[in-house]
mmCIF file of C-alpha atoms in Angstrom:
data_model
loop_
_atom_site.group_PDB
_atom_site.id
_atom_site.type_symbol
_atom_site.label_atom_id
_atom_site.label_comp_id
_atom_site.label_asym_id
_atom_site.label_seq_id
_atom_site.Cartn_x
_atom_site.Cartn_y
_atom_site.Cartn_z
ATOM 1 C CA UNK Q 161 32.921 -50.011 -68.170
ATOM 2 C CA UNK Q 162 30.888 -51.016 -71.371
ATOM 3 C CA UNK Q 163 27.559 -51.177 -71.517
ATOM 4 C CA UNK Q 164 26.774 -55.221 -73.147
ATOM 5 C CA UNK Q 165 28.577 -58.414 -72.432
ATOM 6 C CA UNK Q 166 28.150 -61.700 -74.076
ATOM 7 C CA UNK Q 167 29.036 -65.167 -72.906
ATOM 8 C CA UNK Q 168 29.382 -68.129 -74.579
ATOM 9 C CA UNK Q 169 29.207 -71.627 -72.806
ATOM 10 C CA UNK Q 170 28.341 -73.568 -76.013
ATOM 11 C CA UNK Q 171 31.412 -75.070 -77.719
ATOM 12 C CA UNK Q 172 33.311 -73.752 -75.251
ATOM 13 C CA UNK Q 173 33.613 -70.831 -72.856
ATOM 14 C CA UNK Q 174 34.487 -67.122 -74.106
ATOM 15 C CA UNK Q 175 33.261 -63.624 -72.967
ATOM 16 C CA UNK Q 176 32.689 -60.864 -75.563
ATOM 17 C CA UNK Q 177 32.488 -57.142 -74.649
ATOM 18 C CA UNK Q 178 31.167 -55.999 -77.596
ATOM 19 C CA UNK Q 179 32.999 -57.775 -80.305
ATOM 20 C CA UNK Q 180 36.411 -57.368 -77.894
ATOM 21 C CA UNK Q 181 37.259 -60.848 -76.186
ATOM 22 C CA UNK Q 182 37.987 -60.329 -72.790
ATOM 23 C CA UNK Q 183 40.470 -63.348 -70.672
ATOM 24 C CA UNK Q 184 38.872 -65.030 -68.046
ATOM 25 C CA UNK Q 185 41.094 -67.119 -65.942
ATOM 26 C CA UNK Q 186 39.984 -70.833 -64.926
ATOM 27 C CA UNK Q 187 38.643 -69.631 -61.715
ATOM 28 C CA UNK Q 188 36.356 -66.799 -62.760
ATOM 29 C CA UNK Q 189 35.162 -68.964 -65.670
ATOM 30 C CA UNK Q 190 33.861 -71.622 -63.362
ATOM 31 C CA UNK Q 191 32.406 -69.038 -61.082
ATOM 32 C CA UNK Q 192 30.336 -67.111 -64.416
ATOM 33 C CA UNK Q 193 29.327 -70.514 -65.603
ATOM 34 C CA UNK Q 194 27.875 -72.205 -62.304
ATOM 35 C CA UNK Q 195 25.595 -68.401 -62.004
ATOM 36 C CA UNK Q 196 25.040 -68.534 -65.176
ATOM 37 C CA UNK Q 197 23.677 -71.990 -65.489
ATOM 38 C CA UNK Q 198 21.355 -71.486 -62.637
ATOM 39 C CA UNK Q 199 20.095 -67.968 -63.431
ATOM 40 C CA UNK Q 200 21.379 -67.346 -59.766
ATOM 41 C CA UNK Q 201 23.284 -68.847 -56.869
ATOM 42 C CA UNK Q 202 23.379 -67.935 -53.049
ATOM 43 C CA UNK Q 203 27.629 -67.251 -51.827
ATOM 44 C CA UNK Q 204 26.978 -70.965 -50.026
ATOM 45 C CA UNK Q 205 26.562 -72.654 -52.626
ATOM 46 C CA UNK Q 206 28.510 -71.609 -54.859
ATOM 47 C CA UNK Q 207 31.154 -71.400 -52.375
ATOM 48 C CA UNK Q 208 30.762 -75.143 -51.201
ATOM 49 C CA UNK Q 209 30.272 -76.510 -55.170
ATOM 50 C CA UNK Q 210 33.165 -74.640 -56.966
ATOM 51 C CA UNK Q 211 36.090 -75.397 -53.779
ATOM 52 C CA UNK Q 212 34.775 -78.111 -51.971
ATOM 53 C CA UNK Q 213 37.848 -79.420 -51.010
ATOM 54 C CA UNK Q 214 38.500 -76.421 -49.069
ATOM 55 C CA UNK Q 215 36.892 -75.720 -45.815
ATOM 56 C CA UNK Q 216 34.418 -73.477 -45.267
ATOM 57 C CA UNK Q 217 36.364 -70.436 -44.224
ATOM 58 C CA UNK Q 218 38.779 -70.762 -46.996
ATOM 59 C CA UNK Q 219 35.897 -71.445 -49.798
ATOM 60 C CA UNK Q 220 34.371 -68.414 -48.784
ATOM 61 C CA UNK Q 221 37.843 -66.496 -49.212
ATOM 62 C CA UNK Q 222 38.559 -67.956 -52.650
ATOM 63 C CA UNK Q 223 34.951 -66.539 -53.636
ATOM 64 C CA UNK Q 224 35.932 -63.065 -52.166
ATOM 65 C CA UNK Q 225 39.136 -62.804 -54.042
ATOM 66 C CA UNK Q 226 37.174 -64.271 -57.205
ATOM 67 C CA UNK Q 227 34.154 -61.558 -56.545
ATOM 68 C CA UNK Q 228 37.318 -58.667 -56.250
ATOM 69 C CA UNK Q 229 38.351 -59.648 -59.543
ATOM 70 C CA UNK Q 230 35.878 -59.820 -61.768
ATOM 71 C CA UNK Q 231 34.848 -56.485 -60.284
ATOM 72 C CA UNK Q 232 38.179 -55.257 -61.686
ATOM 73 C CA UNK Q 233 37.012 -56.359 -65.427
ATOM 74 C CA UNK Q 234 35.696 -53.633 -68.105
ATOM 75 C CA UNK Q 235 32.669 -54.930 -68.279
ATOM 76 C CA UNK Q 236 30.038 -55.723 -65.026
ATOM 77 C CA UNK Q 237 29.308 -59.267 -65.467
ATOM 78 C CA UNK Q 238 28.070 -60.384 -61.708
ATOM 79 C CA UNK Q 239 26.106 -58.897 -59.863
ATOM 80 C CA UNK Q 240 25.587 -59.006 -56.046
ATOM 81 C CA UNK Q 241 22.590 -58.761 -53.289
ATOM 82 C CA UNK Q 242 23.640 -59.681 -50.469
ATOM 83 C CA UNK Q 243 24.347 -63.372 -50.196
ATOM 84 C CA UNK Q 244 22.671 -63.835 -53.999
ATOM 85 C CA UNK Q 245 24.944 -63.943 -57.043
ATOM 86 C CA UNK Q 246 23.348 -63.374 -60.542
ATOM 87 C CA UNK Q 247 24.848 -62.389 -63.882
ATOM 88 C CA UNK Q 248 24.493 -58.736 -64.092
ATOM 89 C CA UNK Q 249 21.458 -57.761 -66.358
ATOM 90 C CA UNK Q 250 23.216 -56.399 -69.294
ATOM 91 C CA UNK Q 251 25.235 -60.140 -70.098
ATOM 92 C CA UNK Q 252 23.619 -62.359 -72.440
ATOM 93 C CA UNK Q 253 24.386 -65.752 -72.501
ATOM 94 C CA UNK Q 254 23.951 -68.163 -75.234
ATOM 95 C CA UNK Q 255 22.189 -71.036 -73.493
ATOM 96 C CA UNK Q 256 19.622 -68.852 -72.860
ATOM 97 C CA UNK Q 257 19.025 -68.407 -76.482
ATOM 98 C CA UNK Q 258 19.234 -71.938 -76.806
ATOM 99 C CA UNK Q 259 16.725 -72.537 -74.431
ATOM 100 C CA UNK Q 260 14.524 -70.425 -75.872
ATOM 101 C CA UNK Q 261 14.635 -71.571 -79.380
ATOM 102 C CA UNK Q 262 13.595 -75.189 -77.784
ATOM 103 C CA UNK Q 263 10.700 -73.747 -76.431
ATOM 104 C CA UNK Q 264 9.479 -71.275 -79.350
ATOM 105 C CA UNK Q 265 6.678 -72.340 -81.393
ATOM 106 C CA UNK Q 266 7.960 -69.343 -83.975
ATOM 107 C CA UNK Q 267 9.306 -71.208 -87.271
ATOM 108 C CA UNK Q 268 12.462 -69.098 -87.342
ATOM 109 C CA UNK Q 269 13.208 -70.256 -84.101
ATOM 110 C CA UNK Q 270 13.043 -74.128 -85.189
ATOM 111 C CA UNK Q 271 15.192 -73.476 -88.636
ATOM 112 C CA UNK Q 272 17.893 -72.110 -85.891
ATOM 113 C CA UNK Q 273 17.640 -75.073 -84.323
ATOM 114 C CA UNK Q 274 17.891 -77.215 -87.376
ATOM 115 C CA UNK Q 275 20.679 -75.030 -89.211
ATOM 116 C CA UNK Q 276 23.070 -75.084 -85.799
ATOM 117 C CA UNK Q 277 23.450 -78.594 -84.920
ATOM 118 C CA UNK Q 278 24.130 -79.719 -81.315
ATOM 119 C CA UNK Q 279 26.598 -77.765 -79.688
ATOM 120 C CA UNK Q 280 28.087 -79.256 -76.888
ATOM 121 C CA UNK Q 281 27.842 -77.287 -73.109
ATOM 122 C CA UNK Q 282 31.313 -76.692 -71.929
ATOM 123 C CA UNK Q 283 33.629 -79.448 -73.603
ATOM 124 C CA UNK Q 284 36.428 -80.761 -71.589
ATOM 125 C CA UNK Q 285 34.832 -79.770 -68.364
ATOM 126 C CA UNK Q 286 34.188 -82.777 -66.114
ATOM 127 C CA UNK Q 287 32.578 -80.801 -63.033
ATOM 128 C CA UNK Q 288 29.240 -83.083 -61.923
ATOM 129 C CA UNK Q 289 27.307 -79.585 -62.182
ATOM 130 C CA UNK Q 290 28.282 -79.535 -65.735
ATOM 131 C CA UNK Q 291 27.962 -82.953 -66.754
ATOM 132 C CA UNK Q 292 24.159 -82.592 -65.364
ATOM 133 C CA UNK Q 293 23.184 -79.648 -67.360
ATOM 134 C CA UNK Q 294 25.341 -80.671 -70.389
ATOM 135 C CA UNK Q 295 22.928 -83.547 -70.479
ATOM 136 C CA UNK Q 296 19.530 -81.757 -70.174
ATOM 137 C CA UNK Q 297 20.753 -79.300 -73.198
ATOM 138 C CA UNK Q 298 21.254 -82.636 -74.862
ATOM 139 C CA UNK Q 299 17.866 -84.291 -74.006
ATOM 140 C CA UNK Q 300 16.007 -80.880 -74.571
ATOM 141 C CA UNK Q 301 17.644 -80.211 -77.904
ATOM 142 C CA UNK Q 302 16.846 -83.903 -79.537
ATOM 143 C CA UNK Q 303 13.520 -84.167 -78.151
ATOM 144 C CA UNK Q 304 12.702 -80.610 -79.772
ATOM 145 C CA UNK Q 305 13.656 -81.810 -83.488
ATOM 146 C CA UNK Q 306 12.188 -85.227 -82.852
ATOM 147 C CA UNK Q 307 8.443 -83.290 -81.887
ATOM 148 C CA UNK Q 308 9.416 -80.795 -84.873
ATOM 149 C CA UNK Q 309 9.581 -83.933 -87.461
ATOM 150 C CA UNK Q 310 6.585 -85.605 -86.071
ATOM 151 C CA UNK Q 311 4.654 -82.628 -86.512
ATOM 152 C CA UNK Q 312 6.126 -81.890 -89.212
ATOM 153 C CA UNK Q 313 4.892 -85.844 -90.686
ATOM 154 C CA UNK Q 314 1.739 -85.156 -88.998
ATOM 155 C CA UNK Q 315 1.405 -81.745 -91.723
ATOM 156 C CA UNK Q 316 2.401 -83.890 -94.540
ATOM 157 C CA UNK Q 317 5.751 -82.023 -94.655
ATOM 158 C CA UNK Q 318 7.857 -85.119 -95.339
ATOM 159 C CA UNK Q 319 11.147 -83.108 -96.269
ATOM 160 C CA UNK Q 320 10.637 -80.847 -92.852
ATOM 161 C CA UNK Q 321 10.196 -83.861 -90.963
ATOM 162 C CA UNK Q 322 13.414 -85.729 -92.549
ATOM 163 C CA UNK Q 323 15.694 -82.485 -92.318
ATOM 164 C CA UNK Q 324 14.821 -82.529 -88.977
ATOM 165 C CA UNK Q 325 15.401 -86.353 -88.453
ATOM 166 C CA UNK Q 326 18.425 -86.404 -90.021
ATOM 167 C CA UNK Q 327 20.070 -83.481 -88.193
ATOM 168 C CA UNK Q 328 18.826 -85.459 -84.682
ATOM 169 C CA UNK Q 329 20.665 -88.609 -86.004
ATOM 170 C CA UNK Q 330 23.678 -86.163 -86.525
ATOM 171 C CA UNK Q 331 23.640 -85.511 -82.935
ATOM 172 C CA UNK Q 332 23.103 -88.700 -81.407
ATOM 173 C CA UNK Q 333 23.772 -91.676 -84.080
ATOM 174 C CA UNK Q 334 22.547 -94.494 -81.895
ATOM 175 C CA UNK Q 335 19.348 -92.769 -80.589
ATOM 176 C CA UNK Q 336 16.577 -95.515 -81.586
ATOM 177 C CA UNK Q 337 13.486 -92.242 -81.611
ATOM 178 C CA UNK Q 338 14.979 -90.808 -84.621
ATOM 179 C CA UNK Q 339 15.568 -93.695 -86.448
ATOM 180 C CA UNK Q 340 11.599 -94.746 -85.392
ATOM 181 C CA UNK Q 341 10.364 -91.665 -87.221
ATOM 182 C CA UNK Q 342 12.933 -91.677 -90.419
ATOM 183 C CA UNK Q 343 11.408 -95.306 -90.986
ATOM 184 C CA UNK Q 344 7.920 -93.512 -90.210
ATOM 185 C CA UNK Q 345 8.796 -90.784 -92.566
ATOM 186 C CA UNK Q 346 9.277 -93.076 -95.576
ATOM 187 C CA UNK Q 347 6.753 -95.547 -94.953
ATOM 188 C CA UNK Q 348 4.581 -92.040 -95.091
ATOM 189 C CA UNK Q 349 5.818 -91.419 -98.461
ATOM 190 C CA UNK Q 350 5.457 -94.745 -99.504
ATOM 191 C CA UNK Q 351 9.594 -94.993 -100.020
ATOM 192 C CA UNK Q 352 9.231 -99.600 -98.573
ATOM 193 C CA UNK Q 353 12.742 -100.136 -99.948
ATOM 194 C CA UNK Q 354 13.963 -96.622 -97.974
ATOM 195 C CA UNK Q 355 12.038 -97.984 -94.683
ATOM 196 C CA UNK Q 356 13.311 -101.554 -95.091
ATOM 197 C CA UNK Q 357 17.018 -100.464 -95.553
ATOM 198 C CA UNK Q 358 16.920 -98.136 -92.515
ATOM 199 C CA UNK Q 359 15.519 -101.082 -90.231
ATOM 200 C CA UNK Q 360 18.387 -102.959 -91.526
ATOM 201 C CA UNK Q 361 21.482 -100.416 -90.950
ATOM 202 C CA UNK Q 362 20.013 -98.914 -87.591
ATOM 203 C CA UNK Q 363 20.236 -102.983 -86.760
ATOM 204 C CA UNK Q 364 23.198 -103.703 -88.013
ATOM 205 C CA UNK Q 365 25.055 -100.494 -86.472
ATOM 206 C CA UNK Q 366 23.186 -101.299 -82.936
ATOM 207 C CA UNK Q 367 24.674 -105.181 -82.950
ATOM 208 C CA UNK Q 368 27.920 -103.842 -83.838
ATOM 209 C CA UNK Q 369 28.357 -101.035 -81.334
ATOM 210 C CA UNK Q 370 26.258 -102.366 -78.617
ATOM 211 C CA UNK Q 371 25.639 -106.000 -79.120
ATOM 212 C CA UNK Q 372 21.928 -105.484 -78.679
ATOM 213 C CA UNK Q 373 19.108 -105.520 -81.466
ATOM 214 C CA UNK Q 374 16.180 -102.441 -82.099
ATOM 215 C CA UNK Q 375 12.910 -102.640 -80.001
ATOM 216 C CA UNK Q 376 10.545 -104.865 -81.284
ATOM 217 C CA UNK Q 377 8.256 -101.694 -81.193
ATOM 218 C CA UNK Q 378 10.661 -100.383 -84.273
ATOM 219 C CA UNK Q 379 10.401 -103.810 -85.738
ATOM 220 C CA UNK Q 380 6.363 -104.106 -85.644
ATOM 221 C CA UNK Q 381 6.143 -100.682 -86.822
ATOM 222 C CA UNK Q 382 8.108 -102.605 -90.329
ATOM 223 C CA UNK Q 383 5.979 -105.924 -90.278
ATOM 224 C CA UNK Q 384 2.328 -103.456 -89.947
ATOM 225 C CA UNK Q 385 3.562 -101.875 -93.687
ATOM 226 C CA UNK Q 386 5.678 -104.643 -94.942
ATOM 227 C CA UNK Q 387 5.428 -108.369 -94.790
ATOM 228 C CA UNK Q 388 8.680 -110.387 -94.590
ATOM 229 C CA UNK Q 389 9.143 -113.599 -97.351
ATOM 230 C CA UNK Q 390 11.680 -116.076 -96.105
ATOM 231 C CA UNK Q 391 13.911 -117.069 -98.284
ATOM 232 C CA UNK Q 392 17.297 -118.708 -98.647
ATOM 233 C CA UNK Q 393 20.719 -116.702 -98.147
ATOM 234 C CA UNK Q 394 21.029 -112.803 -99.041
ATOM 235 C CA UNK Q 395 19.175 -109.838 -96.951
ATOM 236 C CA UNK Q 396 15.596 -110.666 -95.769
ATOM 237 C CA UNK Q 397 12.466 -109.856 -98.373
ATOM 238 C CA UNK Q 398 9.355 -108.499 -98.017
ATOM 239 C CA UNK Q 399 5.780 -108.368 -99.363
ATOM 240 C CA UNK Q 400 4.597 -104.881 -99.227
ATOM 241 C CA UNK Q 401 1.293 -105.211 -97.078
ATOM 242 C CA UNK Q 402 -0.442 -104.033 -100.235
ATOM 243 C CA UNK Q 403 -0.012 -107.471 -101.956
ATOM 244 C CA UNK Q 404 2.915 -106.020 -103.944
ATOM 245 C CA UNK Q 405 6.353 -107.746 -104.166
ATOM 246 C CA UNK Q 406 9.579 -106.228 -102.986
#
């Protein structure tokens, strides 16, 4: 058996042994993915989750068959310790790499988050346990990007903050928190026209897609820096809070 294997769950399932892909049936994919996302799981939990339509003896029988088939692989992927199942220690998982990047304070890890973009967990899978983990990873990723943007903004690194925010917006175009950060970045740089444009572009997007307006807090953020001036027709005009016309 080969000593090293790589399990990929982001942007689709794949198992590689060295540089060689391993063919894995759908049943075995679900077993490996479930155990990998939980790091370890008991036989009853695995059998009940993956084969909920089967009675207990039949579900356990299917699990035994799946474990036997995995044992035939040229690479060790699953370790069995009594009732507990876990991935073999030689198997690396891309989801674990993502979680380390999210939790790591190292600048290089954060650069990876900015450059890779949001990769969806097991696209096309609609099991409840997949949907929950998919949303968990999505939220962790977005919140981490927003924290990076806020950190860079407070440090005066406007370019870094802008880059992180734009990556977050590509991942979730309707999310307000990155738009608020984008507004703050423009205001911190003194780019009032871009701040006004950002607010109204987002307002139009929300009205079109969801039929709602941005939160009052986002509007107050803009109004604290620029004072609206009533006009006739066209787009709203503003006076800068410092008294210069815009």
